mmCIF file of C-alpha atoms in Angstrom:
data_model
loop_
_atom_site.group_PDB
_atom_site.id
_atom_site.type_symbol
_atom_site.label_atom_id
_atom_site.label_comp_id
_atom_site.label_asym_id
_atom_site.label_seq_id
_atom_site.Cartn_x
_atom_site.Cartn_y
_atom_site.Cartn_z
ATOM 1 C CA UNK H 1 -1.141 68.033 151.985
ATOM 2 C CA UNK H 2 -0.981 70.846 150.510
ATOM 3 C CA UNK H 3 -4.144 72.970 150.572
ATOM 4 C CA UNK H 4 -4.286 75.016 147.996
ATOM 5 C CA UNK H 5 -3.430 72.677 145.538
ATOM 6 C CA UNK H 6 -6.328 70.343 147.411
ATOM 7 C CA UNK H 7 -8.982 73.215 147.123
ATOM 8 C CA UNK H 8 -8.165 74.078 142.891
ATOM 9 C CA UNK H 9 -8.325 70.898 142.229
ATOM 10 C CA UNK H 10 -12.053 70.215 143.735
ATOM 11 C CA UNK H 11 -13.317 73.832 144.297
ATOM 12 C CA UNK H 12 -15.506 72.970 141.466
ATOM 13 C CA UNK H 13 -17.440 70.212 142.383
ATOM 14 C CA UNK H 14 -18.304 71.883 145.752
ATOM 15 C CA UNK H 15 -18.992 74.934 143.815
ATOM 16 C CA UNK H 16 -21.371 72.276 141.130
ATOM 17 C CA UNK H 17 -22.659 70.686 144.989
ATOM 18 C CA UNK H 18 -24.389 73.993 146.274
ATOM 19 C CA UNK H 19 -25.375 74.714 142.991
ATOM 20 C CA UNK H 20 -27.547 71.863 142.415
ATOM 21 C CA UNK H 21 -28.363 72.296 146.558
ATOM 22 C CA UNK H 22 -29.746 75.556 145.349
ATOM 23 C CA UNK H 23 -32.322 74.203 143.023
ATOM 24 C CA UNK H 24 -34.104 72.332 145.567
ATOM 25 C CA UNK H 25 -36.440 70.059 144.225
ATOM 26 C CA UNK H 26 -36.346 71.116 140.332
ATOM 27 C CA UNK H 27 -33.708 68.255 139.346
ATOM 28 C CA UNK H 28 -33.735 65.439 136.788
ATOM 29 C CA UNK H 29 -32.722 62.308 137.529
ATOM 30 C CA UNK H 30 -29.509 62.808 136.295
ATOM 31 C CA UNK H 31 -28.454 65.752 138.361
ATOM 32 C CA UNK H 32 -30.070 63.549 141.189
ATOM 33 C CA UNK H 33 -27.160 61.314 140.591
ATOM 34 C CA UNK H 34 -24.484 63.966 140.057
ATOM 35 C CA UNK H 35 -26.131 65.503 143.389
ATOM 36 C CA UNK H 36 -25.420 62.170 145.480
ATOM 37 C CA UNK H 37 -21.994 61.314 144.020
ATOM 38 C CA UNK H 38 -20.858 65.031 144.682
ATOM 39 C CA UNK H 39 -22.308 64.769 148.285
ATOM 40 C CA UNK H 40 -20.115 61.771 148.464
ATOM 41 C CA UNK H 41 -17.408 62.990 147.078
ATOM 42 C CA UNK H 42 -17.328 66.424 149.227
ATOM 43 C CA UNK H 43 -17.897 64.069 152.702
ATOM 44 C CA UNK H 44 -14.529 62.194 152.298
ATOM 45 C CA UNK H 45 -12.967 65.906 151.395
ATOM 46 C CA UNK H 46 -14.196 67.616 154.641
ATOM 47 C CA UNK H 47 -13.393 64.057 156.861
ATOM 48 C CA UNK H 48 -9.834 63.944 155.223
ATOM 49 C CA UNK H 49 -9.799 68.198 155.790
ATOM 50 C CA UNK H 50 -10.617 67.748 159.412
ATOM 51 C CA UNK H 51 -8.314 65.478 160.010
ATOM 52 C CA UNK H 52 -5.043 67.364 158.183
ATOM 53 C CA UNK H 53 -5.604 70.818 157.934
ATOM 54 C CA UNK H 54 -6.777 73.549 160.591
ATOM 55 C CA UNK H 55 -8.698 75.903 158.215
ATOM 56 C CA UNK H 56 -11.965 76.188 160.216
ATOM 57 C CA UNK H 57 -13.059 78.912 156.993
ATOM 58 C CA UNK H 58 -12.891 76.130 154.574
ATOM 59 C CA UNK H 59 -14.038 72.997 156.872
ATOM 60 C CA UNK H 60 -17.256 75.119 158.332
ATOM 61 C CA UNK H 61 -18.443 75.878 154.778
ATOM 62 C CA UNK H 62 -17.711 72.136 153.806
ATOM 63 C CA UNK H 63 -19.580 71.132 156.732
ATOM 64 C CA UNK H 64 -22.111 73.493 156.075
ATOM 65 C CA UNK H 65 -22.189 72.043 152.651
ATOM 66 C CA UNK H 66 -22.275 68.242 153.450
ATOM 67 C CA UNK H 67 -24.732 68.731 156.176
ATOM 68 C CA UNK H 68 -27.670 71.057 153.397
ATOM 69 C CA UNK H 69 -26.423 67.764 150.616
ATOM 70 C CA UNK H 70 -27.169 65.258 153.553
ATOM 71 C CA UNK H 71 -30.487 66.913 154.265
ATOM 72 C CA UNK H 72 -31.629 66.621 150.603
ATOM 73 C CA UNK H 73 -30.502 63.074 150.225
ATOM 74 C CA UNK H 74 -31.856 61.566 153.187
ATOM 75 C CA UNK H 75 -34.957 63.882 152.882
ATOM 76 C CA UNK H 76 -36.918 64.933 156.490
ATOM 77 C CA UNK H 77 -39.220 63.188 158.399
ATOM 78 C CA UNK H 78 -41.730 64.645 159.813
ATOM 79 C CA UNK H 79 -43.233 63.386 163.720
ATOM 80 C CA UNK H 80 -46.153 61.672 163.730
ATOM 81 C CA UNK H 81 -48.363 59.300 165.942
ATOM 82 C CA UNK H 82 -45.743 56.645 165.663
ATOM 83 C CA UNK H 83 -43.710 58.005 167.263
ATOM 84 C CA UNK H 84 -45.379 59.004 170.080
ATOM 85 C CA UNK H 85 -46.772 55.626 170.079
ATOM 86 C CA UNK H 86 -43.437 54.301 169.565
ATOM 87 C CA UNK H 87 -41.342 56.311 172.512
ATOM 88 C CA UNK H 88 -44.269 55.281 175.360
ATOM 89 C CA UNK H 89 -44.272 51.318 174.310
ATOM 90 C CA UNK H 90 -40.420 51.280 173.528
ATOM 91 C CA UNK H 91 -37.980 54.061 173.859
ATOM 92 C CA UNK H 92 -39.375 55.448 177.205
ATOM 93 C CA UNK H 93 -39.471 52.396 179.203
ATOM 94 C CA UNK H 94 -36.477 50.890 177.319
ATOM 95 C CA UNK H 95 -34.468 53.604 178.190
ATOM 96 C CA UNK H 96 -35.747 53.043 182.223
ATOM 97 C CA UNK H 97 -34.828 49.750 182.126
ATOM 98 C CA UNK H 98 -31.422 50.274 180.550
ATOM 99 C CA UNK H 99 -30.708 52.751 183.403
ATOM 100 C CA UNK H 100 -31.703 50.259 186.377
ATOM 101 C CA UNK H 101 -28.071 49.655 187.683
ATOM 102 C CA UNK H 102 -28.496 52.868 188.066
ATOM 103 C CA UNK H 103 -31.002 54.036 189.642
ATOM 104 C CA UNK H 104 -32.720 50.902 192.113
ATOM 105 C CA UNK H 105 -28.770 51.945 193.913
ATOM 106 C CA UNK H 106 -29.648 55.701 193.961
ATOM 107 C CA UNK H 107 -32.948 54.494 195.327
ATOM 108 C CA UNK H 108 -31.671 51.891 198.282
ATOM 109 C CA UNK H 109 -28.832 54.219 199.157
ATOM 110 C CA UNK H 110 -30.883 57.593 199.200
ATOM 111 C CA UNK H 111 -33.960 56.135 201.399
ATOM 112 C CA UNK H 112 -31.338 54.394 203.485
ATOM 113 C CA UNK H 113 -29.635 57.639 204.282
ATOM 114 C CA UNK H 114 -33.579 59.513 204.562
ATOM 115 C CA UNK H 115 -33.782 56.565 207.248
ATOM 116 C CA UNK H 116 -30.719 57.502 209.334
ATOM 117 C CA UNK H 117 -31.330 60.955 209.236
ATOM 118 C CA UNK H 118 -35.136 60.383 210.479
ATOM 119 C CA UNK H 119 -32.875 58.073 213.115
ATOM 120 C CA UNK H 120 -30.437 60.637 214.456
ATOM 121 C CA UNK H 121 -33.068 63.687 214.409
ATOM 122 C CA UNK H 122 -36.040 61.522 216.455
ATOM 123 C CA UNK H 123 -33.160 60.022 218.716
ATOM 124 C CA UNK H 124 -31.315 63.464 219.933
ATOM 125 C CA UNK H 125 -33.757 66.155 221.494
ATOM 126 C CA UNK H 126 -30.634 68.794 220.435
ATOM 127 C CA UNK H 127 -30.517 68.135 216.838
ATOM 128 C CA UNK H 128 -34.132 68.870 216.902
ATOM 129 C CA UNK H 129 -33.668 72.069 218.960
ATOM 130 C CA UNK H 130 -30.998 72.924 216.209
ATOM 131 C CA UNK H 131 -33.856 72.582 213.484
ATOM 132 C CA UNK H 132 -36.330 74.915 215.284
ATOM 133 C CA UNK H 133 -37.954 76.350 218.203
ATOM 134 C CA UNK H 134 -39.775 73.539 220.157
ATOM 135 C CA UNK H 135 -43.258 75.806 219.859
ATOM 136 C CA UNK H 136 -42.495 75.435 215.827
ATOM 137 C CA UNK H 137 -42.021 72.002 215.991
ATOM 138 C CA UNK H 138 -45.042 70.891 217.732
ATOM 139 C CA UNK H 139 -46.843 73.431 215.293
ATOM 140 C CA UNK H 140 -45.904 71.509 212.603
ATOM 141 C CA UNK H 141 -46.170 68.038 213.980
ATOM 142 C CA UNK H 142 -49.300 68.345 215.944
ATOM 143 C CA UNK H 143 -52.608 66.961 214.850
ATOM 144 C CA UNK H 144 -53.791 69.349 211.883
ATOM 145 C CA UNK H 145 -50.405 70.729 212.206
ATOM 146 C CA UNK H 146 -48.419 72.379 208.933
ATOM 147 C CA UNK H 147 -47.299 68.824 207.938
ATOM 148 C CA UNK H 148 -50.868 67.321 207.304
ATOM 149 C CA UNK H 149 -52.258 70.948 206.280
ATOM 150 C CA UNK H 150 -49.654 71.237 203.102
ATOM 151 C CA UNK H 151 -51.551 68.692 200.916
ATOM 152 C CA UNK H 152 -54.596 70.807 201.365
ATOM 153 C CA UNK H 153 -54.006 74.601 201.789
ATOM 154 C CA UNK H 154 -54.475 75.129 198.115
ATOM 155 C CA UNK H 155 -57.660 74.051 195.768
ATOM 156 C CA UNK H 156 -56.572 70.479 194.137
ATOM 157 C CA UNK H 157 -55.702 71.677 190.710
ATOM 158 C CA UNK H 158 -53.487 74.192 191.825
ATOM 159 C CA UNK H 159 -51.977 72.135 193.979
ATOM 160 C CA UNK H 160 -51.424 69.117 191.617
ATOM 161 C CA UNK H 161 -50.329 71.317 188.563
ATOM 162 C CA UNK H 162 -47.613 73.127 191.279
ATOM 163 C CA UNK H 163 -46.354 69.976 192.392
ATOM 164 C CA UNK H 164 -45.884 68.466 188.747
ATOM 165 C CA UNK H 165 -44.136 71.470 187.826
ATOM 166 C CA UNK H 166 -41.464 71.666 190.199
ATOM 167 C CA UNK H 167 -40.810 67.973 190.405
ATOM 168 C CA UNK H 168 -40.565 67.981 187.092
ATOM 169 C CA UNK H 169 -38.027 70.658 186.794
ATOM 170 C CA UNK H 170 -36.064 69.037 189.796
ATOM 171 C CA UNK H 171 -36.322 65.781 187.612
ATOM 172 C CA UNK H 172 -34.970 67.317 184.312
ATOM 173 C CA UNK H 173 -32.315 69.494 186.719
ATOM 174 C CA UNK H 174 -30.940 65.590 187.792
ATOM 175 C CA UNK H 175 -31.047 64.542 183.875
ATOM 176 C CA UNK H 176 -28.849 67.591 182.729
ATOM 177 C CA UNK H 177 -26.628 68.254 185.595
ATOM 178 C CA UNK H 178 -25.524 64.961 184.993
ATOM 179 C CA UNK H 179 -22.783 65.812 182.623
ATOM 180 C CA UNK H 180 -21.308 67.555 185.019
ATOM 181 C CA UNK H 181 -19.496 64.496 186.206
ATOM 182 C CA UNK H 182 -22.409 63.570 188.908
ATOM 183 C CA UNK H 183 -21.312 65.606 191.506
ATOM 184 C CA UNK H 184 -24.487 68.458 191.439
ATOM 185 C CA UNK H 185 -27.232 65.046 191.236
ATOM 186 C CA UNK H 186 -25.431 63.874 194.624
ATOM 187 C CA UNK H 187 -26.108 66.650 195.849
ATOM 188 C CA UNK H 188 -29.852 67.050 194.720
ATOM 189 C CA UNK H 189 -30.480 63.253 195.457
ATOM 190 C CA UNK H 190 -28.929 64.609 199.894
ATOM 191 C CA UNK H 191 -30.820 67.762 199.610
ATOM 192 C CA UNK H 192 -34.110 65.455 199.068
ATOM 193 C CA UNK H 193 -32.987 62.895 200.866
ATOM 194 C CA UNK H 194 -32.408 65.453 203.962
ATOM 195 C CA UNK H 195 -35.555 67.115 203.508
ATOM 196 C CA UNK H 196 -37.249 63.647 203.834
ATOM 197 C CA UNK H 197 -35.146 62.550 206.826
ATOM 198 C CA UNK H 198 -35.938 65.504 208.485
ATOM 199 C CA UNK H 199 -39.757 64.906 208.314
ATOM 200 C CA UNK H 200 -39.641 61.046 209.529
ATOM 201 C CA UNK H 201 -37.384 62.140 212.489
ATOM 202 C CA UNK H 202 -39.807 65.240 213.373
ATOM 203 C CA UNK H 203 -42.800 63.240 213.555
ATOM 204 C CA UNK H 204 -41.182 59.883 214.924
ATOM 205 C CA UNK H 205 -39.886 62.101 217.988
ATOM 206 C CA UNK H 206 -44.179 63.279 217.984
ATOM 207 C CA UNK H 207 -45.157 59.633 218.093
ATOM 208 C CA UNK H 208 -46.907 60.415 214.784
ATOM 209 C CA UNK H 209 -44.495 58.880 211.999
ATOM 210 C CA UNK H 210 -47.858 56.563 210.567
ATOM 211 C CA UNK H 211 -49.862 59.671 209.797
ATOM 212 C CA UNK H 212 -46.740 60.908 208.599
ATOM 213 C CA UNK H 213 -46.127 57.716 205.791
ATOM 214 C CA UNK H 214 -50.101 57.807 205.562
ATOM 215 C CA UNK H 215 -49.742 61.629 203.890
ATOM 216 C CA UNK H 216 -46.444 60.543 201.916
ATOM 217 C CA UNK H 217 -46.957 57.278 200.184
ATOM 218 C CA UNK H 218 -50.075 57.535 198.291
ATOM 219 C CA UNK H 219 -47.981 59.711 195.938
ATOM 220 C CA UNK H 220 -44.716 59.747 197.098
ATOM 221 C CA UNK H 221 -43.704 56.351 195.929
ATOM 222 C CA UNK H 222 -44.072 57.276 192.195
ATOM 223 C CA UNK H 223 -43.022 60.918 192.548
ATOM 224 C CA UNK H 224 -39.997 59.552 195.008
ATOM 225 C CA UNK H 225 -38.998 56.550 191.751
ATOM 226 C CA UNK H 226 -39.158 58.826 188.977
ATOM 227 C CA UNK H 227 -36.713 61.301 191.116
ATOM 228 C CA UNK H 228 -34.622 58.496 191.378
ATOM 229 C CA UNK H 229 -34.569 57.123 187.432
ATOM 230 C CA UNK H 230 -33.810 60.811 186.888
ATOM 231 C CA UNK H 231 -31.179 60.821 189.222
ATOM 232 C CA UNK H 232 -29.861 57.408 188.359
ATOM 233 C CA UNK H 233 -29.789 58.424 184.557
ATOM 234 C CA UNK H 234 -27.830 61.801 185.364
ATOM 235 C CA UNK H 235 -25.147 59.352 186.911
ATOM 236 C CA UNK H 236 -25.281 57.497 183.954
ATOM 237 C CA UNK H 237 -24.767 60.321 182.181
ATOM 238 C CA UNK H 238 -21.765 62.103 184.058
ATOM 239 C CA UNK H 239 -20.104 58.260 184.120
ATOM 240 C CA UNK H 240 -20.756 58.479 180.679
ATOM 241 C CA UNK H 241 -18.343 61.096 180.311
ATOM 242 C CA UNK H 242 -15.500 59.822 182.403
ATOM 243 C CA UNK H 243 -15.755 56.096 181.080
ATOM 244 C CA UNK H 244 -17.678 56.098 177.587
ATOM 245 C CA UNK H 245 -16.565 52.598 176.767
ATOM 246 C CA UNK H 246 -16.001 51.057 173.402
ATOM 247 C CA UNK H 247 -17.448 54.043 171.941
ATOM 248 C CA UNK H 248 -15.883 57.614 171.293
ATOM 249 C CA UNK H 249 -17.012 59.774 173.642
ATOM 250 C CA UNK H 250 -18.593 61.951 171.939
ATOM 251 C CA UNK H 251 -20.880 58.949 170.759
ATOM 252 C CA UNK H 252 -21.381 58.220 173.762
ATOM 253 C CA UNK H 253 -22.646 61.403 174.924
ATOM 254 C CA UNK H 254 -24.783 62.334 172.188
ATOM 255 C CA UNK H 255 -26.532 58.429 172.409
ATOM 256 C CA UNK H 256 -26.840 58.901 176.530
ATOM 257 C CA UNK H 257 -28.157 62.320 176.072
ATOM 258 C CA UNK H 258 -30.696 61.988 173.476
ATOM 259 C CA UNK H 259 -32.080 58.984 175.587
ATOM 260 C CA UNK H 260 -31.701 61.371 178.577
ATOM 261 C CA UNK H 261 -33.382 64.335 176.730
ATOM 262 C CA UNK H 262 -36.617 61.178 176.099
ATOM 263 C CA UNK H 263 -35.927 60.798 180.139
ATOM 264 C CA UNK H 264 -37.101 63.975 180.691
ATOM 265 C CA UNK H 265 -40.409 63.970 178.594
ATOM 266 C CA UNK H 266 -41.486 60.365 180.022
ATOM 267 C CA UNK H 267 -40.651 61.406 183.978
ATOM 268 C CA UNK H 268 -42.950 64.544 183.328
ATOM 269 C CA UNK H 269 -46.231 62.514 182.290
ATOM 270 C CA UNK H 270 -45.091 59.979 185.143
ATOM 271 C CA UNK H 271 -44.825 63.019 187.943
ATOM 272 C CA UNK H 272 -47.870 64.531 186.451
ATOM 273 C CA UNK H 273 -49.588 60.930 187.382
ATOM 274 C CA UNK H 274 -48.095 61.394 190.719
ATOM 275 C CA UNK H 275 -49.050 65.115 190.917
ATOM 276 C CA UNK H 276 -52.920 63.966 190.141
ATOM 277 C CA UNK H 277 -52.557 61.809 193.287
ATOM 278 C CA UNK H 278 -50.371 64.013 195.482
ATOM 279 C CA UNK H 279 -53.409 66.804 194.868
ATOM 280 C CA UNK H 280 -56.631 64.982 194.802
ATOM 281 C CA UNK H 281 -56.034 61.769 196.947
ATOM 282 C CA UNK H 282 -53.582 62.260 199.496
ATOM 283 C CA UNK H 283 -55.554 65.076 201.225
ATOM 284 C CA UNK H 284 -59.087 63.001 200.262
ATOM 285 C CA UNK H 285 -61.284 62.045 203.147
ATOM 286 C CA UNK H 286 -60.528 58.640 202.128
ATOM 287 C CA UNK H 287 -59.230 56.257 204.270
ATOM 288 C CA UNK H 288 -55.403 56.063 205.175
ATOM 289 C CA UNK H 289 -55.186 52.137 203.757
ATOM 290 C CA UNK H 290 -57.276 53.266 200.631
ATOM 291 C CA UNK H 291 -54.523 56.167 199.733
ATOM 292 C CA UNK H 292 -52.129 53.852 200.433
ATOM 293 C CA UNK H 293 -53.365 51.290 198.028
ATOM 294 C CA UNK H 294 -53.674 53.662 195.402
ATOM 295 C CA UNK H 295 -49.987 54.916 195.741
ATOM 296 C CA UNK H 296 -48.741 51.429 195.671
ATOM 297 C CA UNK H 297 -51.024 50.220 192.330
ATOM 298 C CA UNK H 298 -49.901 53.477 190.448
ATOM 299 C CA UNK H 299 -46.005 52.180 191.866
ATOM 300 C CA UNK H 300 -46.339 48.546 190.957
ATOM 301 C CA UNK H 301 -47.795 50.067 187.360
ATOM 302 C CA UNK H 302 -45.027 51.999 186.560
ATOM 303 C CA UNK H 303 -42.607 49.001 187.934
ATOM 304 C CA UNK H 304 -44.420 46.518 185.671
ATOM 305 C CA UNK H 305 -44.564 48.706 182.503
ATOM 306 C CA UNK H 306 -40.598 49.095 183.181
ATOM 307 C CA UNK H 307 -39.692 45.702 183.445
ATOM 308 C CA UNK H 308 -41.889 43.762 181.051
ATOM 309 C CA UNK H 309 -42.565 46.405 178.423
ATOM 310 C CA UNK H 310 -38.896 48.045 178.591
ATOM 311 C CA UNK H 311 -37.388 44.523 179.254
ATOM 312 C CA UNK H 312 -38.800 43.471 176.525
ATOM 313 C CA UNK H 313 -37.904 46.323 173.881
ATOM 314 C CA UNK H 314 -34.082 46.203 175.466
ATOM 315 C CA UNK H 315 -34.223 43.092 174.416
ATOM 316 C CA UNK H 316 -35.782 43.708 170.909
ATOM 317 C CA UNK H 317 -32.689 45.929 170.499
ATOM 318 C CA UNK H 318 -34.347 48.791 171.728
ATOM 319 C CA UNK H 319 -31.755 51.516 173.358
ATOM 320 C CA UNK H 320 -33.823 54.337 174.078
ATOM 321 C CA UNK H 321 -32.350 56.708 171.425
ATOM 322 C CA UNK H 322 -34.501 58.177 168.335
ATOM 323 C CA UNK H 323 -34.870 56.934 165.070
ATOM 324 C CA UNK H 324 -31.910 55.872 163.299
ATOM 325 C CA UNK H 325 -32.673 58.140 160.282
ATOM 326 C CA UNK H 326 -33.529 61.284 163.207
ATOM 327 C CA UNK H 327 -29.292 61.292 164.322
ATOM 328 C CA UNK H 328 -27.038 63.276 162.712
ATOM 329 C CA UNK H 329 -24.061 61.174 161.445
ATOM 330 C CA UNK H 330 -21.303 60.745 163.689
ATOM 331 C CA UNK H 331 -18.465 61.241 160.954
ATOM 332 C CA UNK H 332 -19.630 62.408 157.013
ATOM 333 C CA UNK H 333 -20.506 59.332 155.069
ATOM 334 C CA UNK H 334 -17.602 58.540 152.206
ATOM 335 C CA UNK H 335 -18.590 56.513 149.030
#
């Protein structure tokens, strides 16, 4: 093609495009038309540009064009209540439930491994030796000791807005580090997973591992589950990138992250549920099975709204993505 003859010949109508772009809304309903068949028009010249001709000068002020002609066609929509409404009864859970081939794996492998490690370290006085000084060690583990202390050292708030916040960043850290072909959330999910393992095999080797699961359950199973969607979706997400399926892959990456980038929001009101319990009833003066039952009803919750409201929207057609008319057009729209 050859591209100055391509530009003389339709320099005009993009010049006639931006000119009516310029007028915002003071159009009549003929130059609405003219607008719309131009933005038409101008679409199938950048797509047909892009795929012929390396002139980024010309295709970035097409696309610059196409994308201010799309904007004033489609119009914007502005968030509301529905939507709000609409990602915590849909997208949210749908986008959960999507990832569960995911994530229930990331869950059974990583407690597995927390389980070994709790094994090894309670089971061999030297790798215990190699984790501390044995005065440290019965410091921590002992009665009153720093591991039943932690949950109440600080005033509750404090506590529970502390704990939200950094399990919330380690949450969204899993959801973006993803992309990076899975490798880094391996590594977060054995980092936890040690950090865990070394606090079961600590107080199994003090004969104290129920207090132990009496301090970490009431909160840990929600906090531990939305680490692990997280985690699971990052996976997703690097996969994504290696094996994006019937779709391009940059599709596929912009879908999986947008429902990735919803991830993120959802996990943070689920951890701040979980940082509520971590800092005003696990260090309550209630009783052990009491904390316990309160950690497993806000678990089975969070399970349920999953699998029956999620289930359901997946099912509905639901993927977890925004609003159609909220994603920007994979390829410019031709008449």
């Amino acid at each position: 093609m050859d591209l100055d003859v391509f530009v003389t010949a339709h320099h005009a109508e993009w010049d006639r495009l931006d000119q009516l772009l310029g007028r915002g809304r003071r159009l009549t309903g003929a130059e609405v038309d003219e607008l719309v068949a131009l933005y038409q028009r101008t679409a199938t010249h950048l797509s047909l540009l892009q795929s012929t001709t390396p002139d980024p000068a010309l295709i970035a002020r097409l696309t610059q064009l196409v994308s201010r002609a799309r904007s004033t066609v489609t119009g914007t929509r502005q968030a509301s209540w529905h939507d709000a409404a609409r990602f915590l009864t849909a997208g949210f859970p749908a986008a959960v439930y999507r990832s569960r081939r995911w994530w229930i794996p990331s869950a059974l492998l990583s407690i597995a491994l927390a389980a070994v490690i709790g094994w090894w370290i309670a089971s061999h006085p030297e790798v215990q030796a190699s984790i501390g000084a044995s005065a440290d060690l019965r410091e921590m583990t002992r009665p009153g000791g720093q591991y039943e202390t932690y949950y109440s050292s600080h005033p509750a708030a404090s506590f529970a807005a502390q704990v939200w916040t950094n399990n919330a960043k380690a949450a969204a850290i899993c959801l973006v580090l993803g992309a990076f072909l899975c490798v880094p959330v391996l590594w977060i999910l054995f980092i936890n997973m040690l950090n865990l393992g070394v606090g079961i095999g600590l107080m199994t080797s003090a004969g104290r591992l129920d207090t132990f699961l009496g301090l970490l359950l009431p909160h840990g199973l929600l906090e531990l589950t939305a680490v692990f969607v997280a985690a699971g979706t990052g996976l997703r997400l690097g996969w994504t990138l290696i094996d994006p399926g019937p779709r391009t892959r940059r599709a596929a990456m912009a879908q999986e992250g947008r429902a990735a980038l919803g991830m993120a929001i959802g996990l943070a009101l689920v951890l701040f549920v979980s940082g509520l319990i971590e800092g005003f009833v696990t260090p309550s003066g209630l009783p052990t099975w009491a904390r316990i039952t309160i950690g497993i009803a806000a678990e089975a919750a969070f399970l349920l709204y999953v699998y029956i409201w999620g289930g359901r929207a997946v099912r509905a057609g639901e993927q977890g993505d925004v609003e159609r008319a909220d994603r920007s057009a994979e390829l410019p729209t031709a008449a």
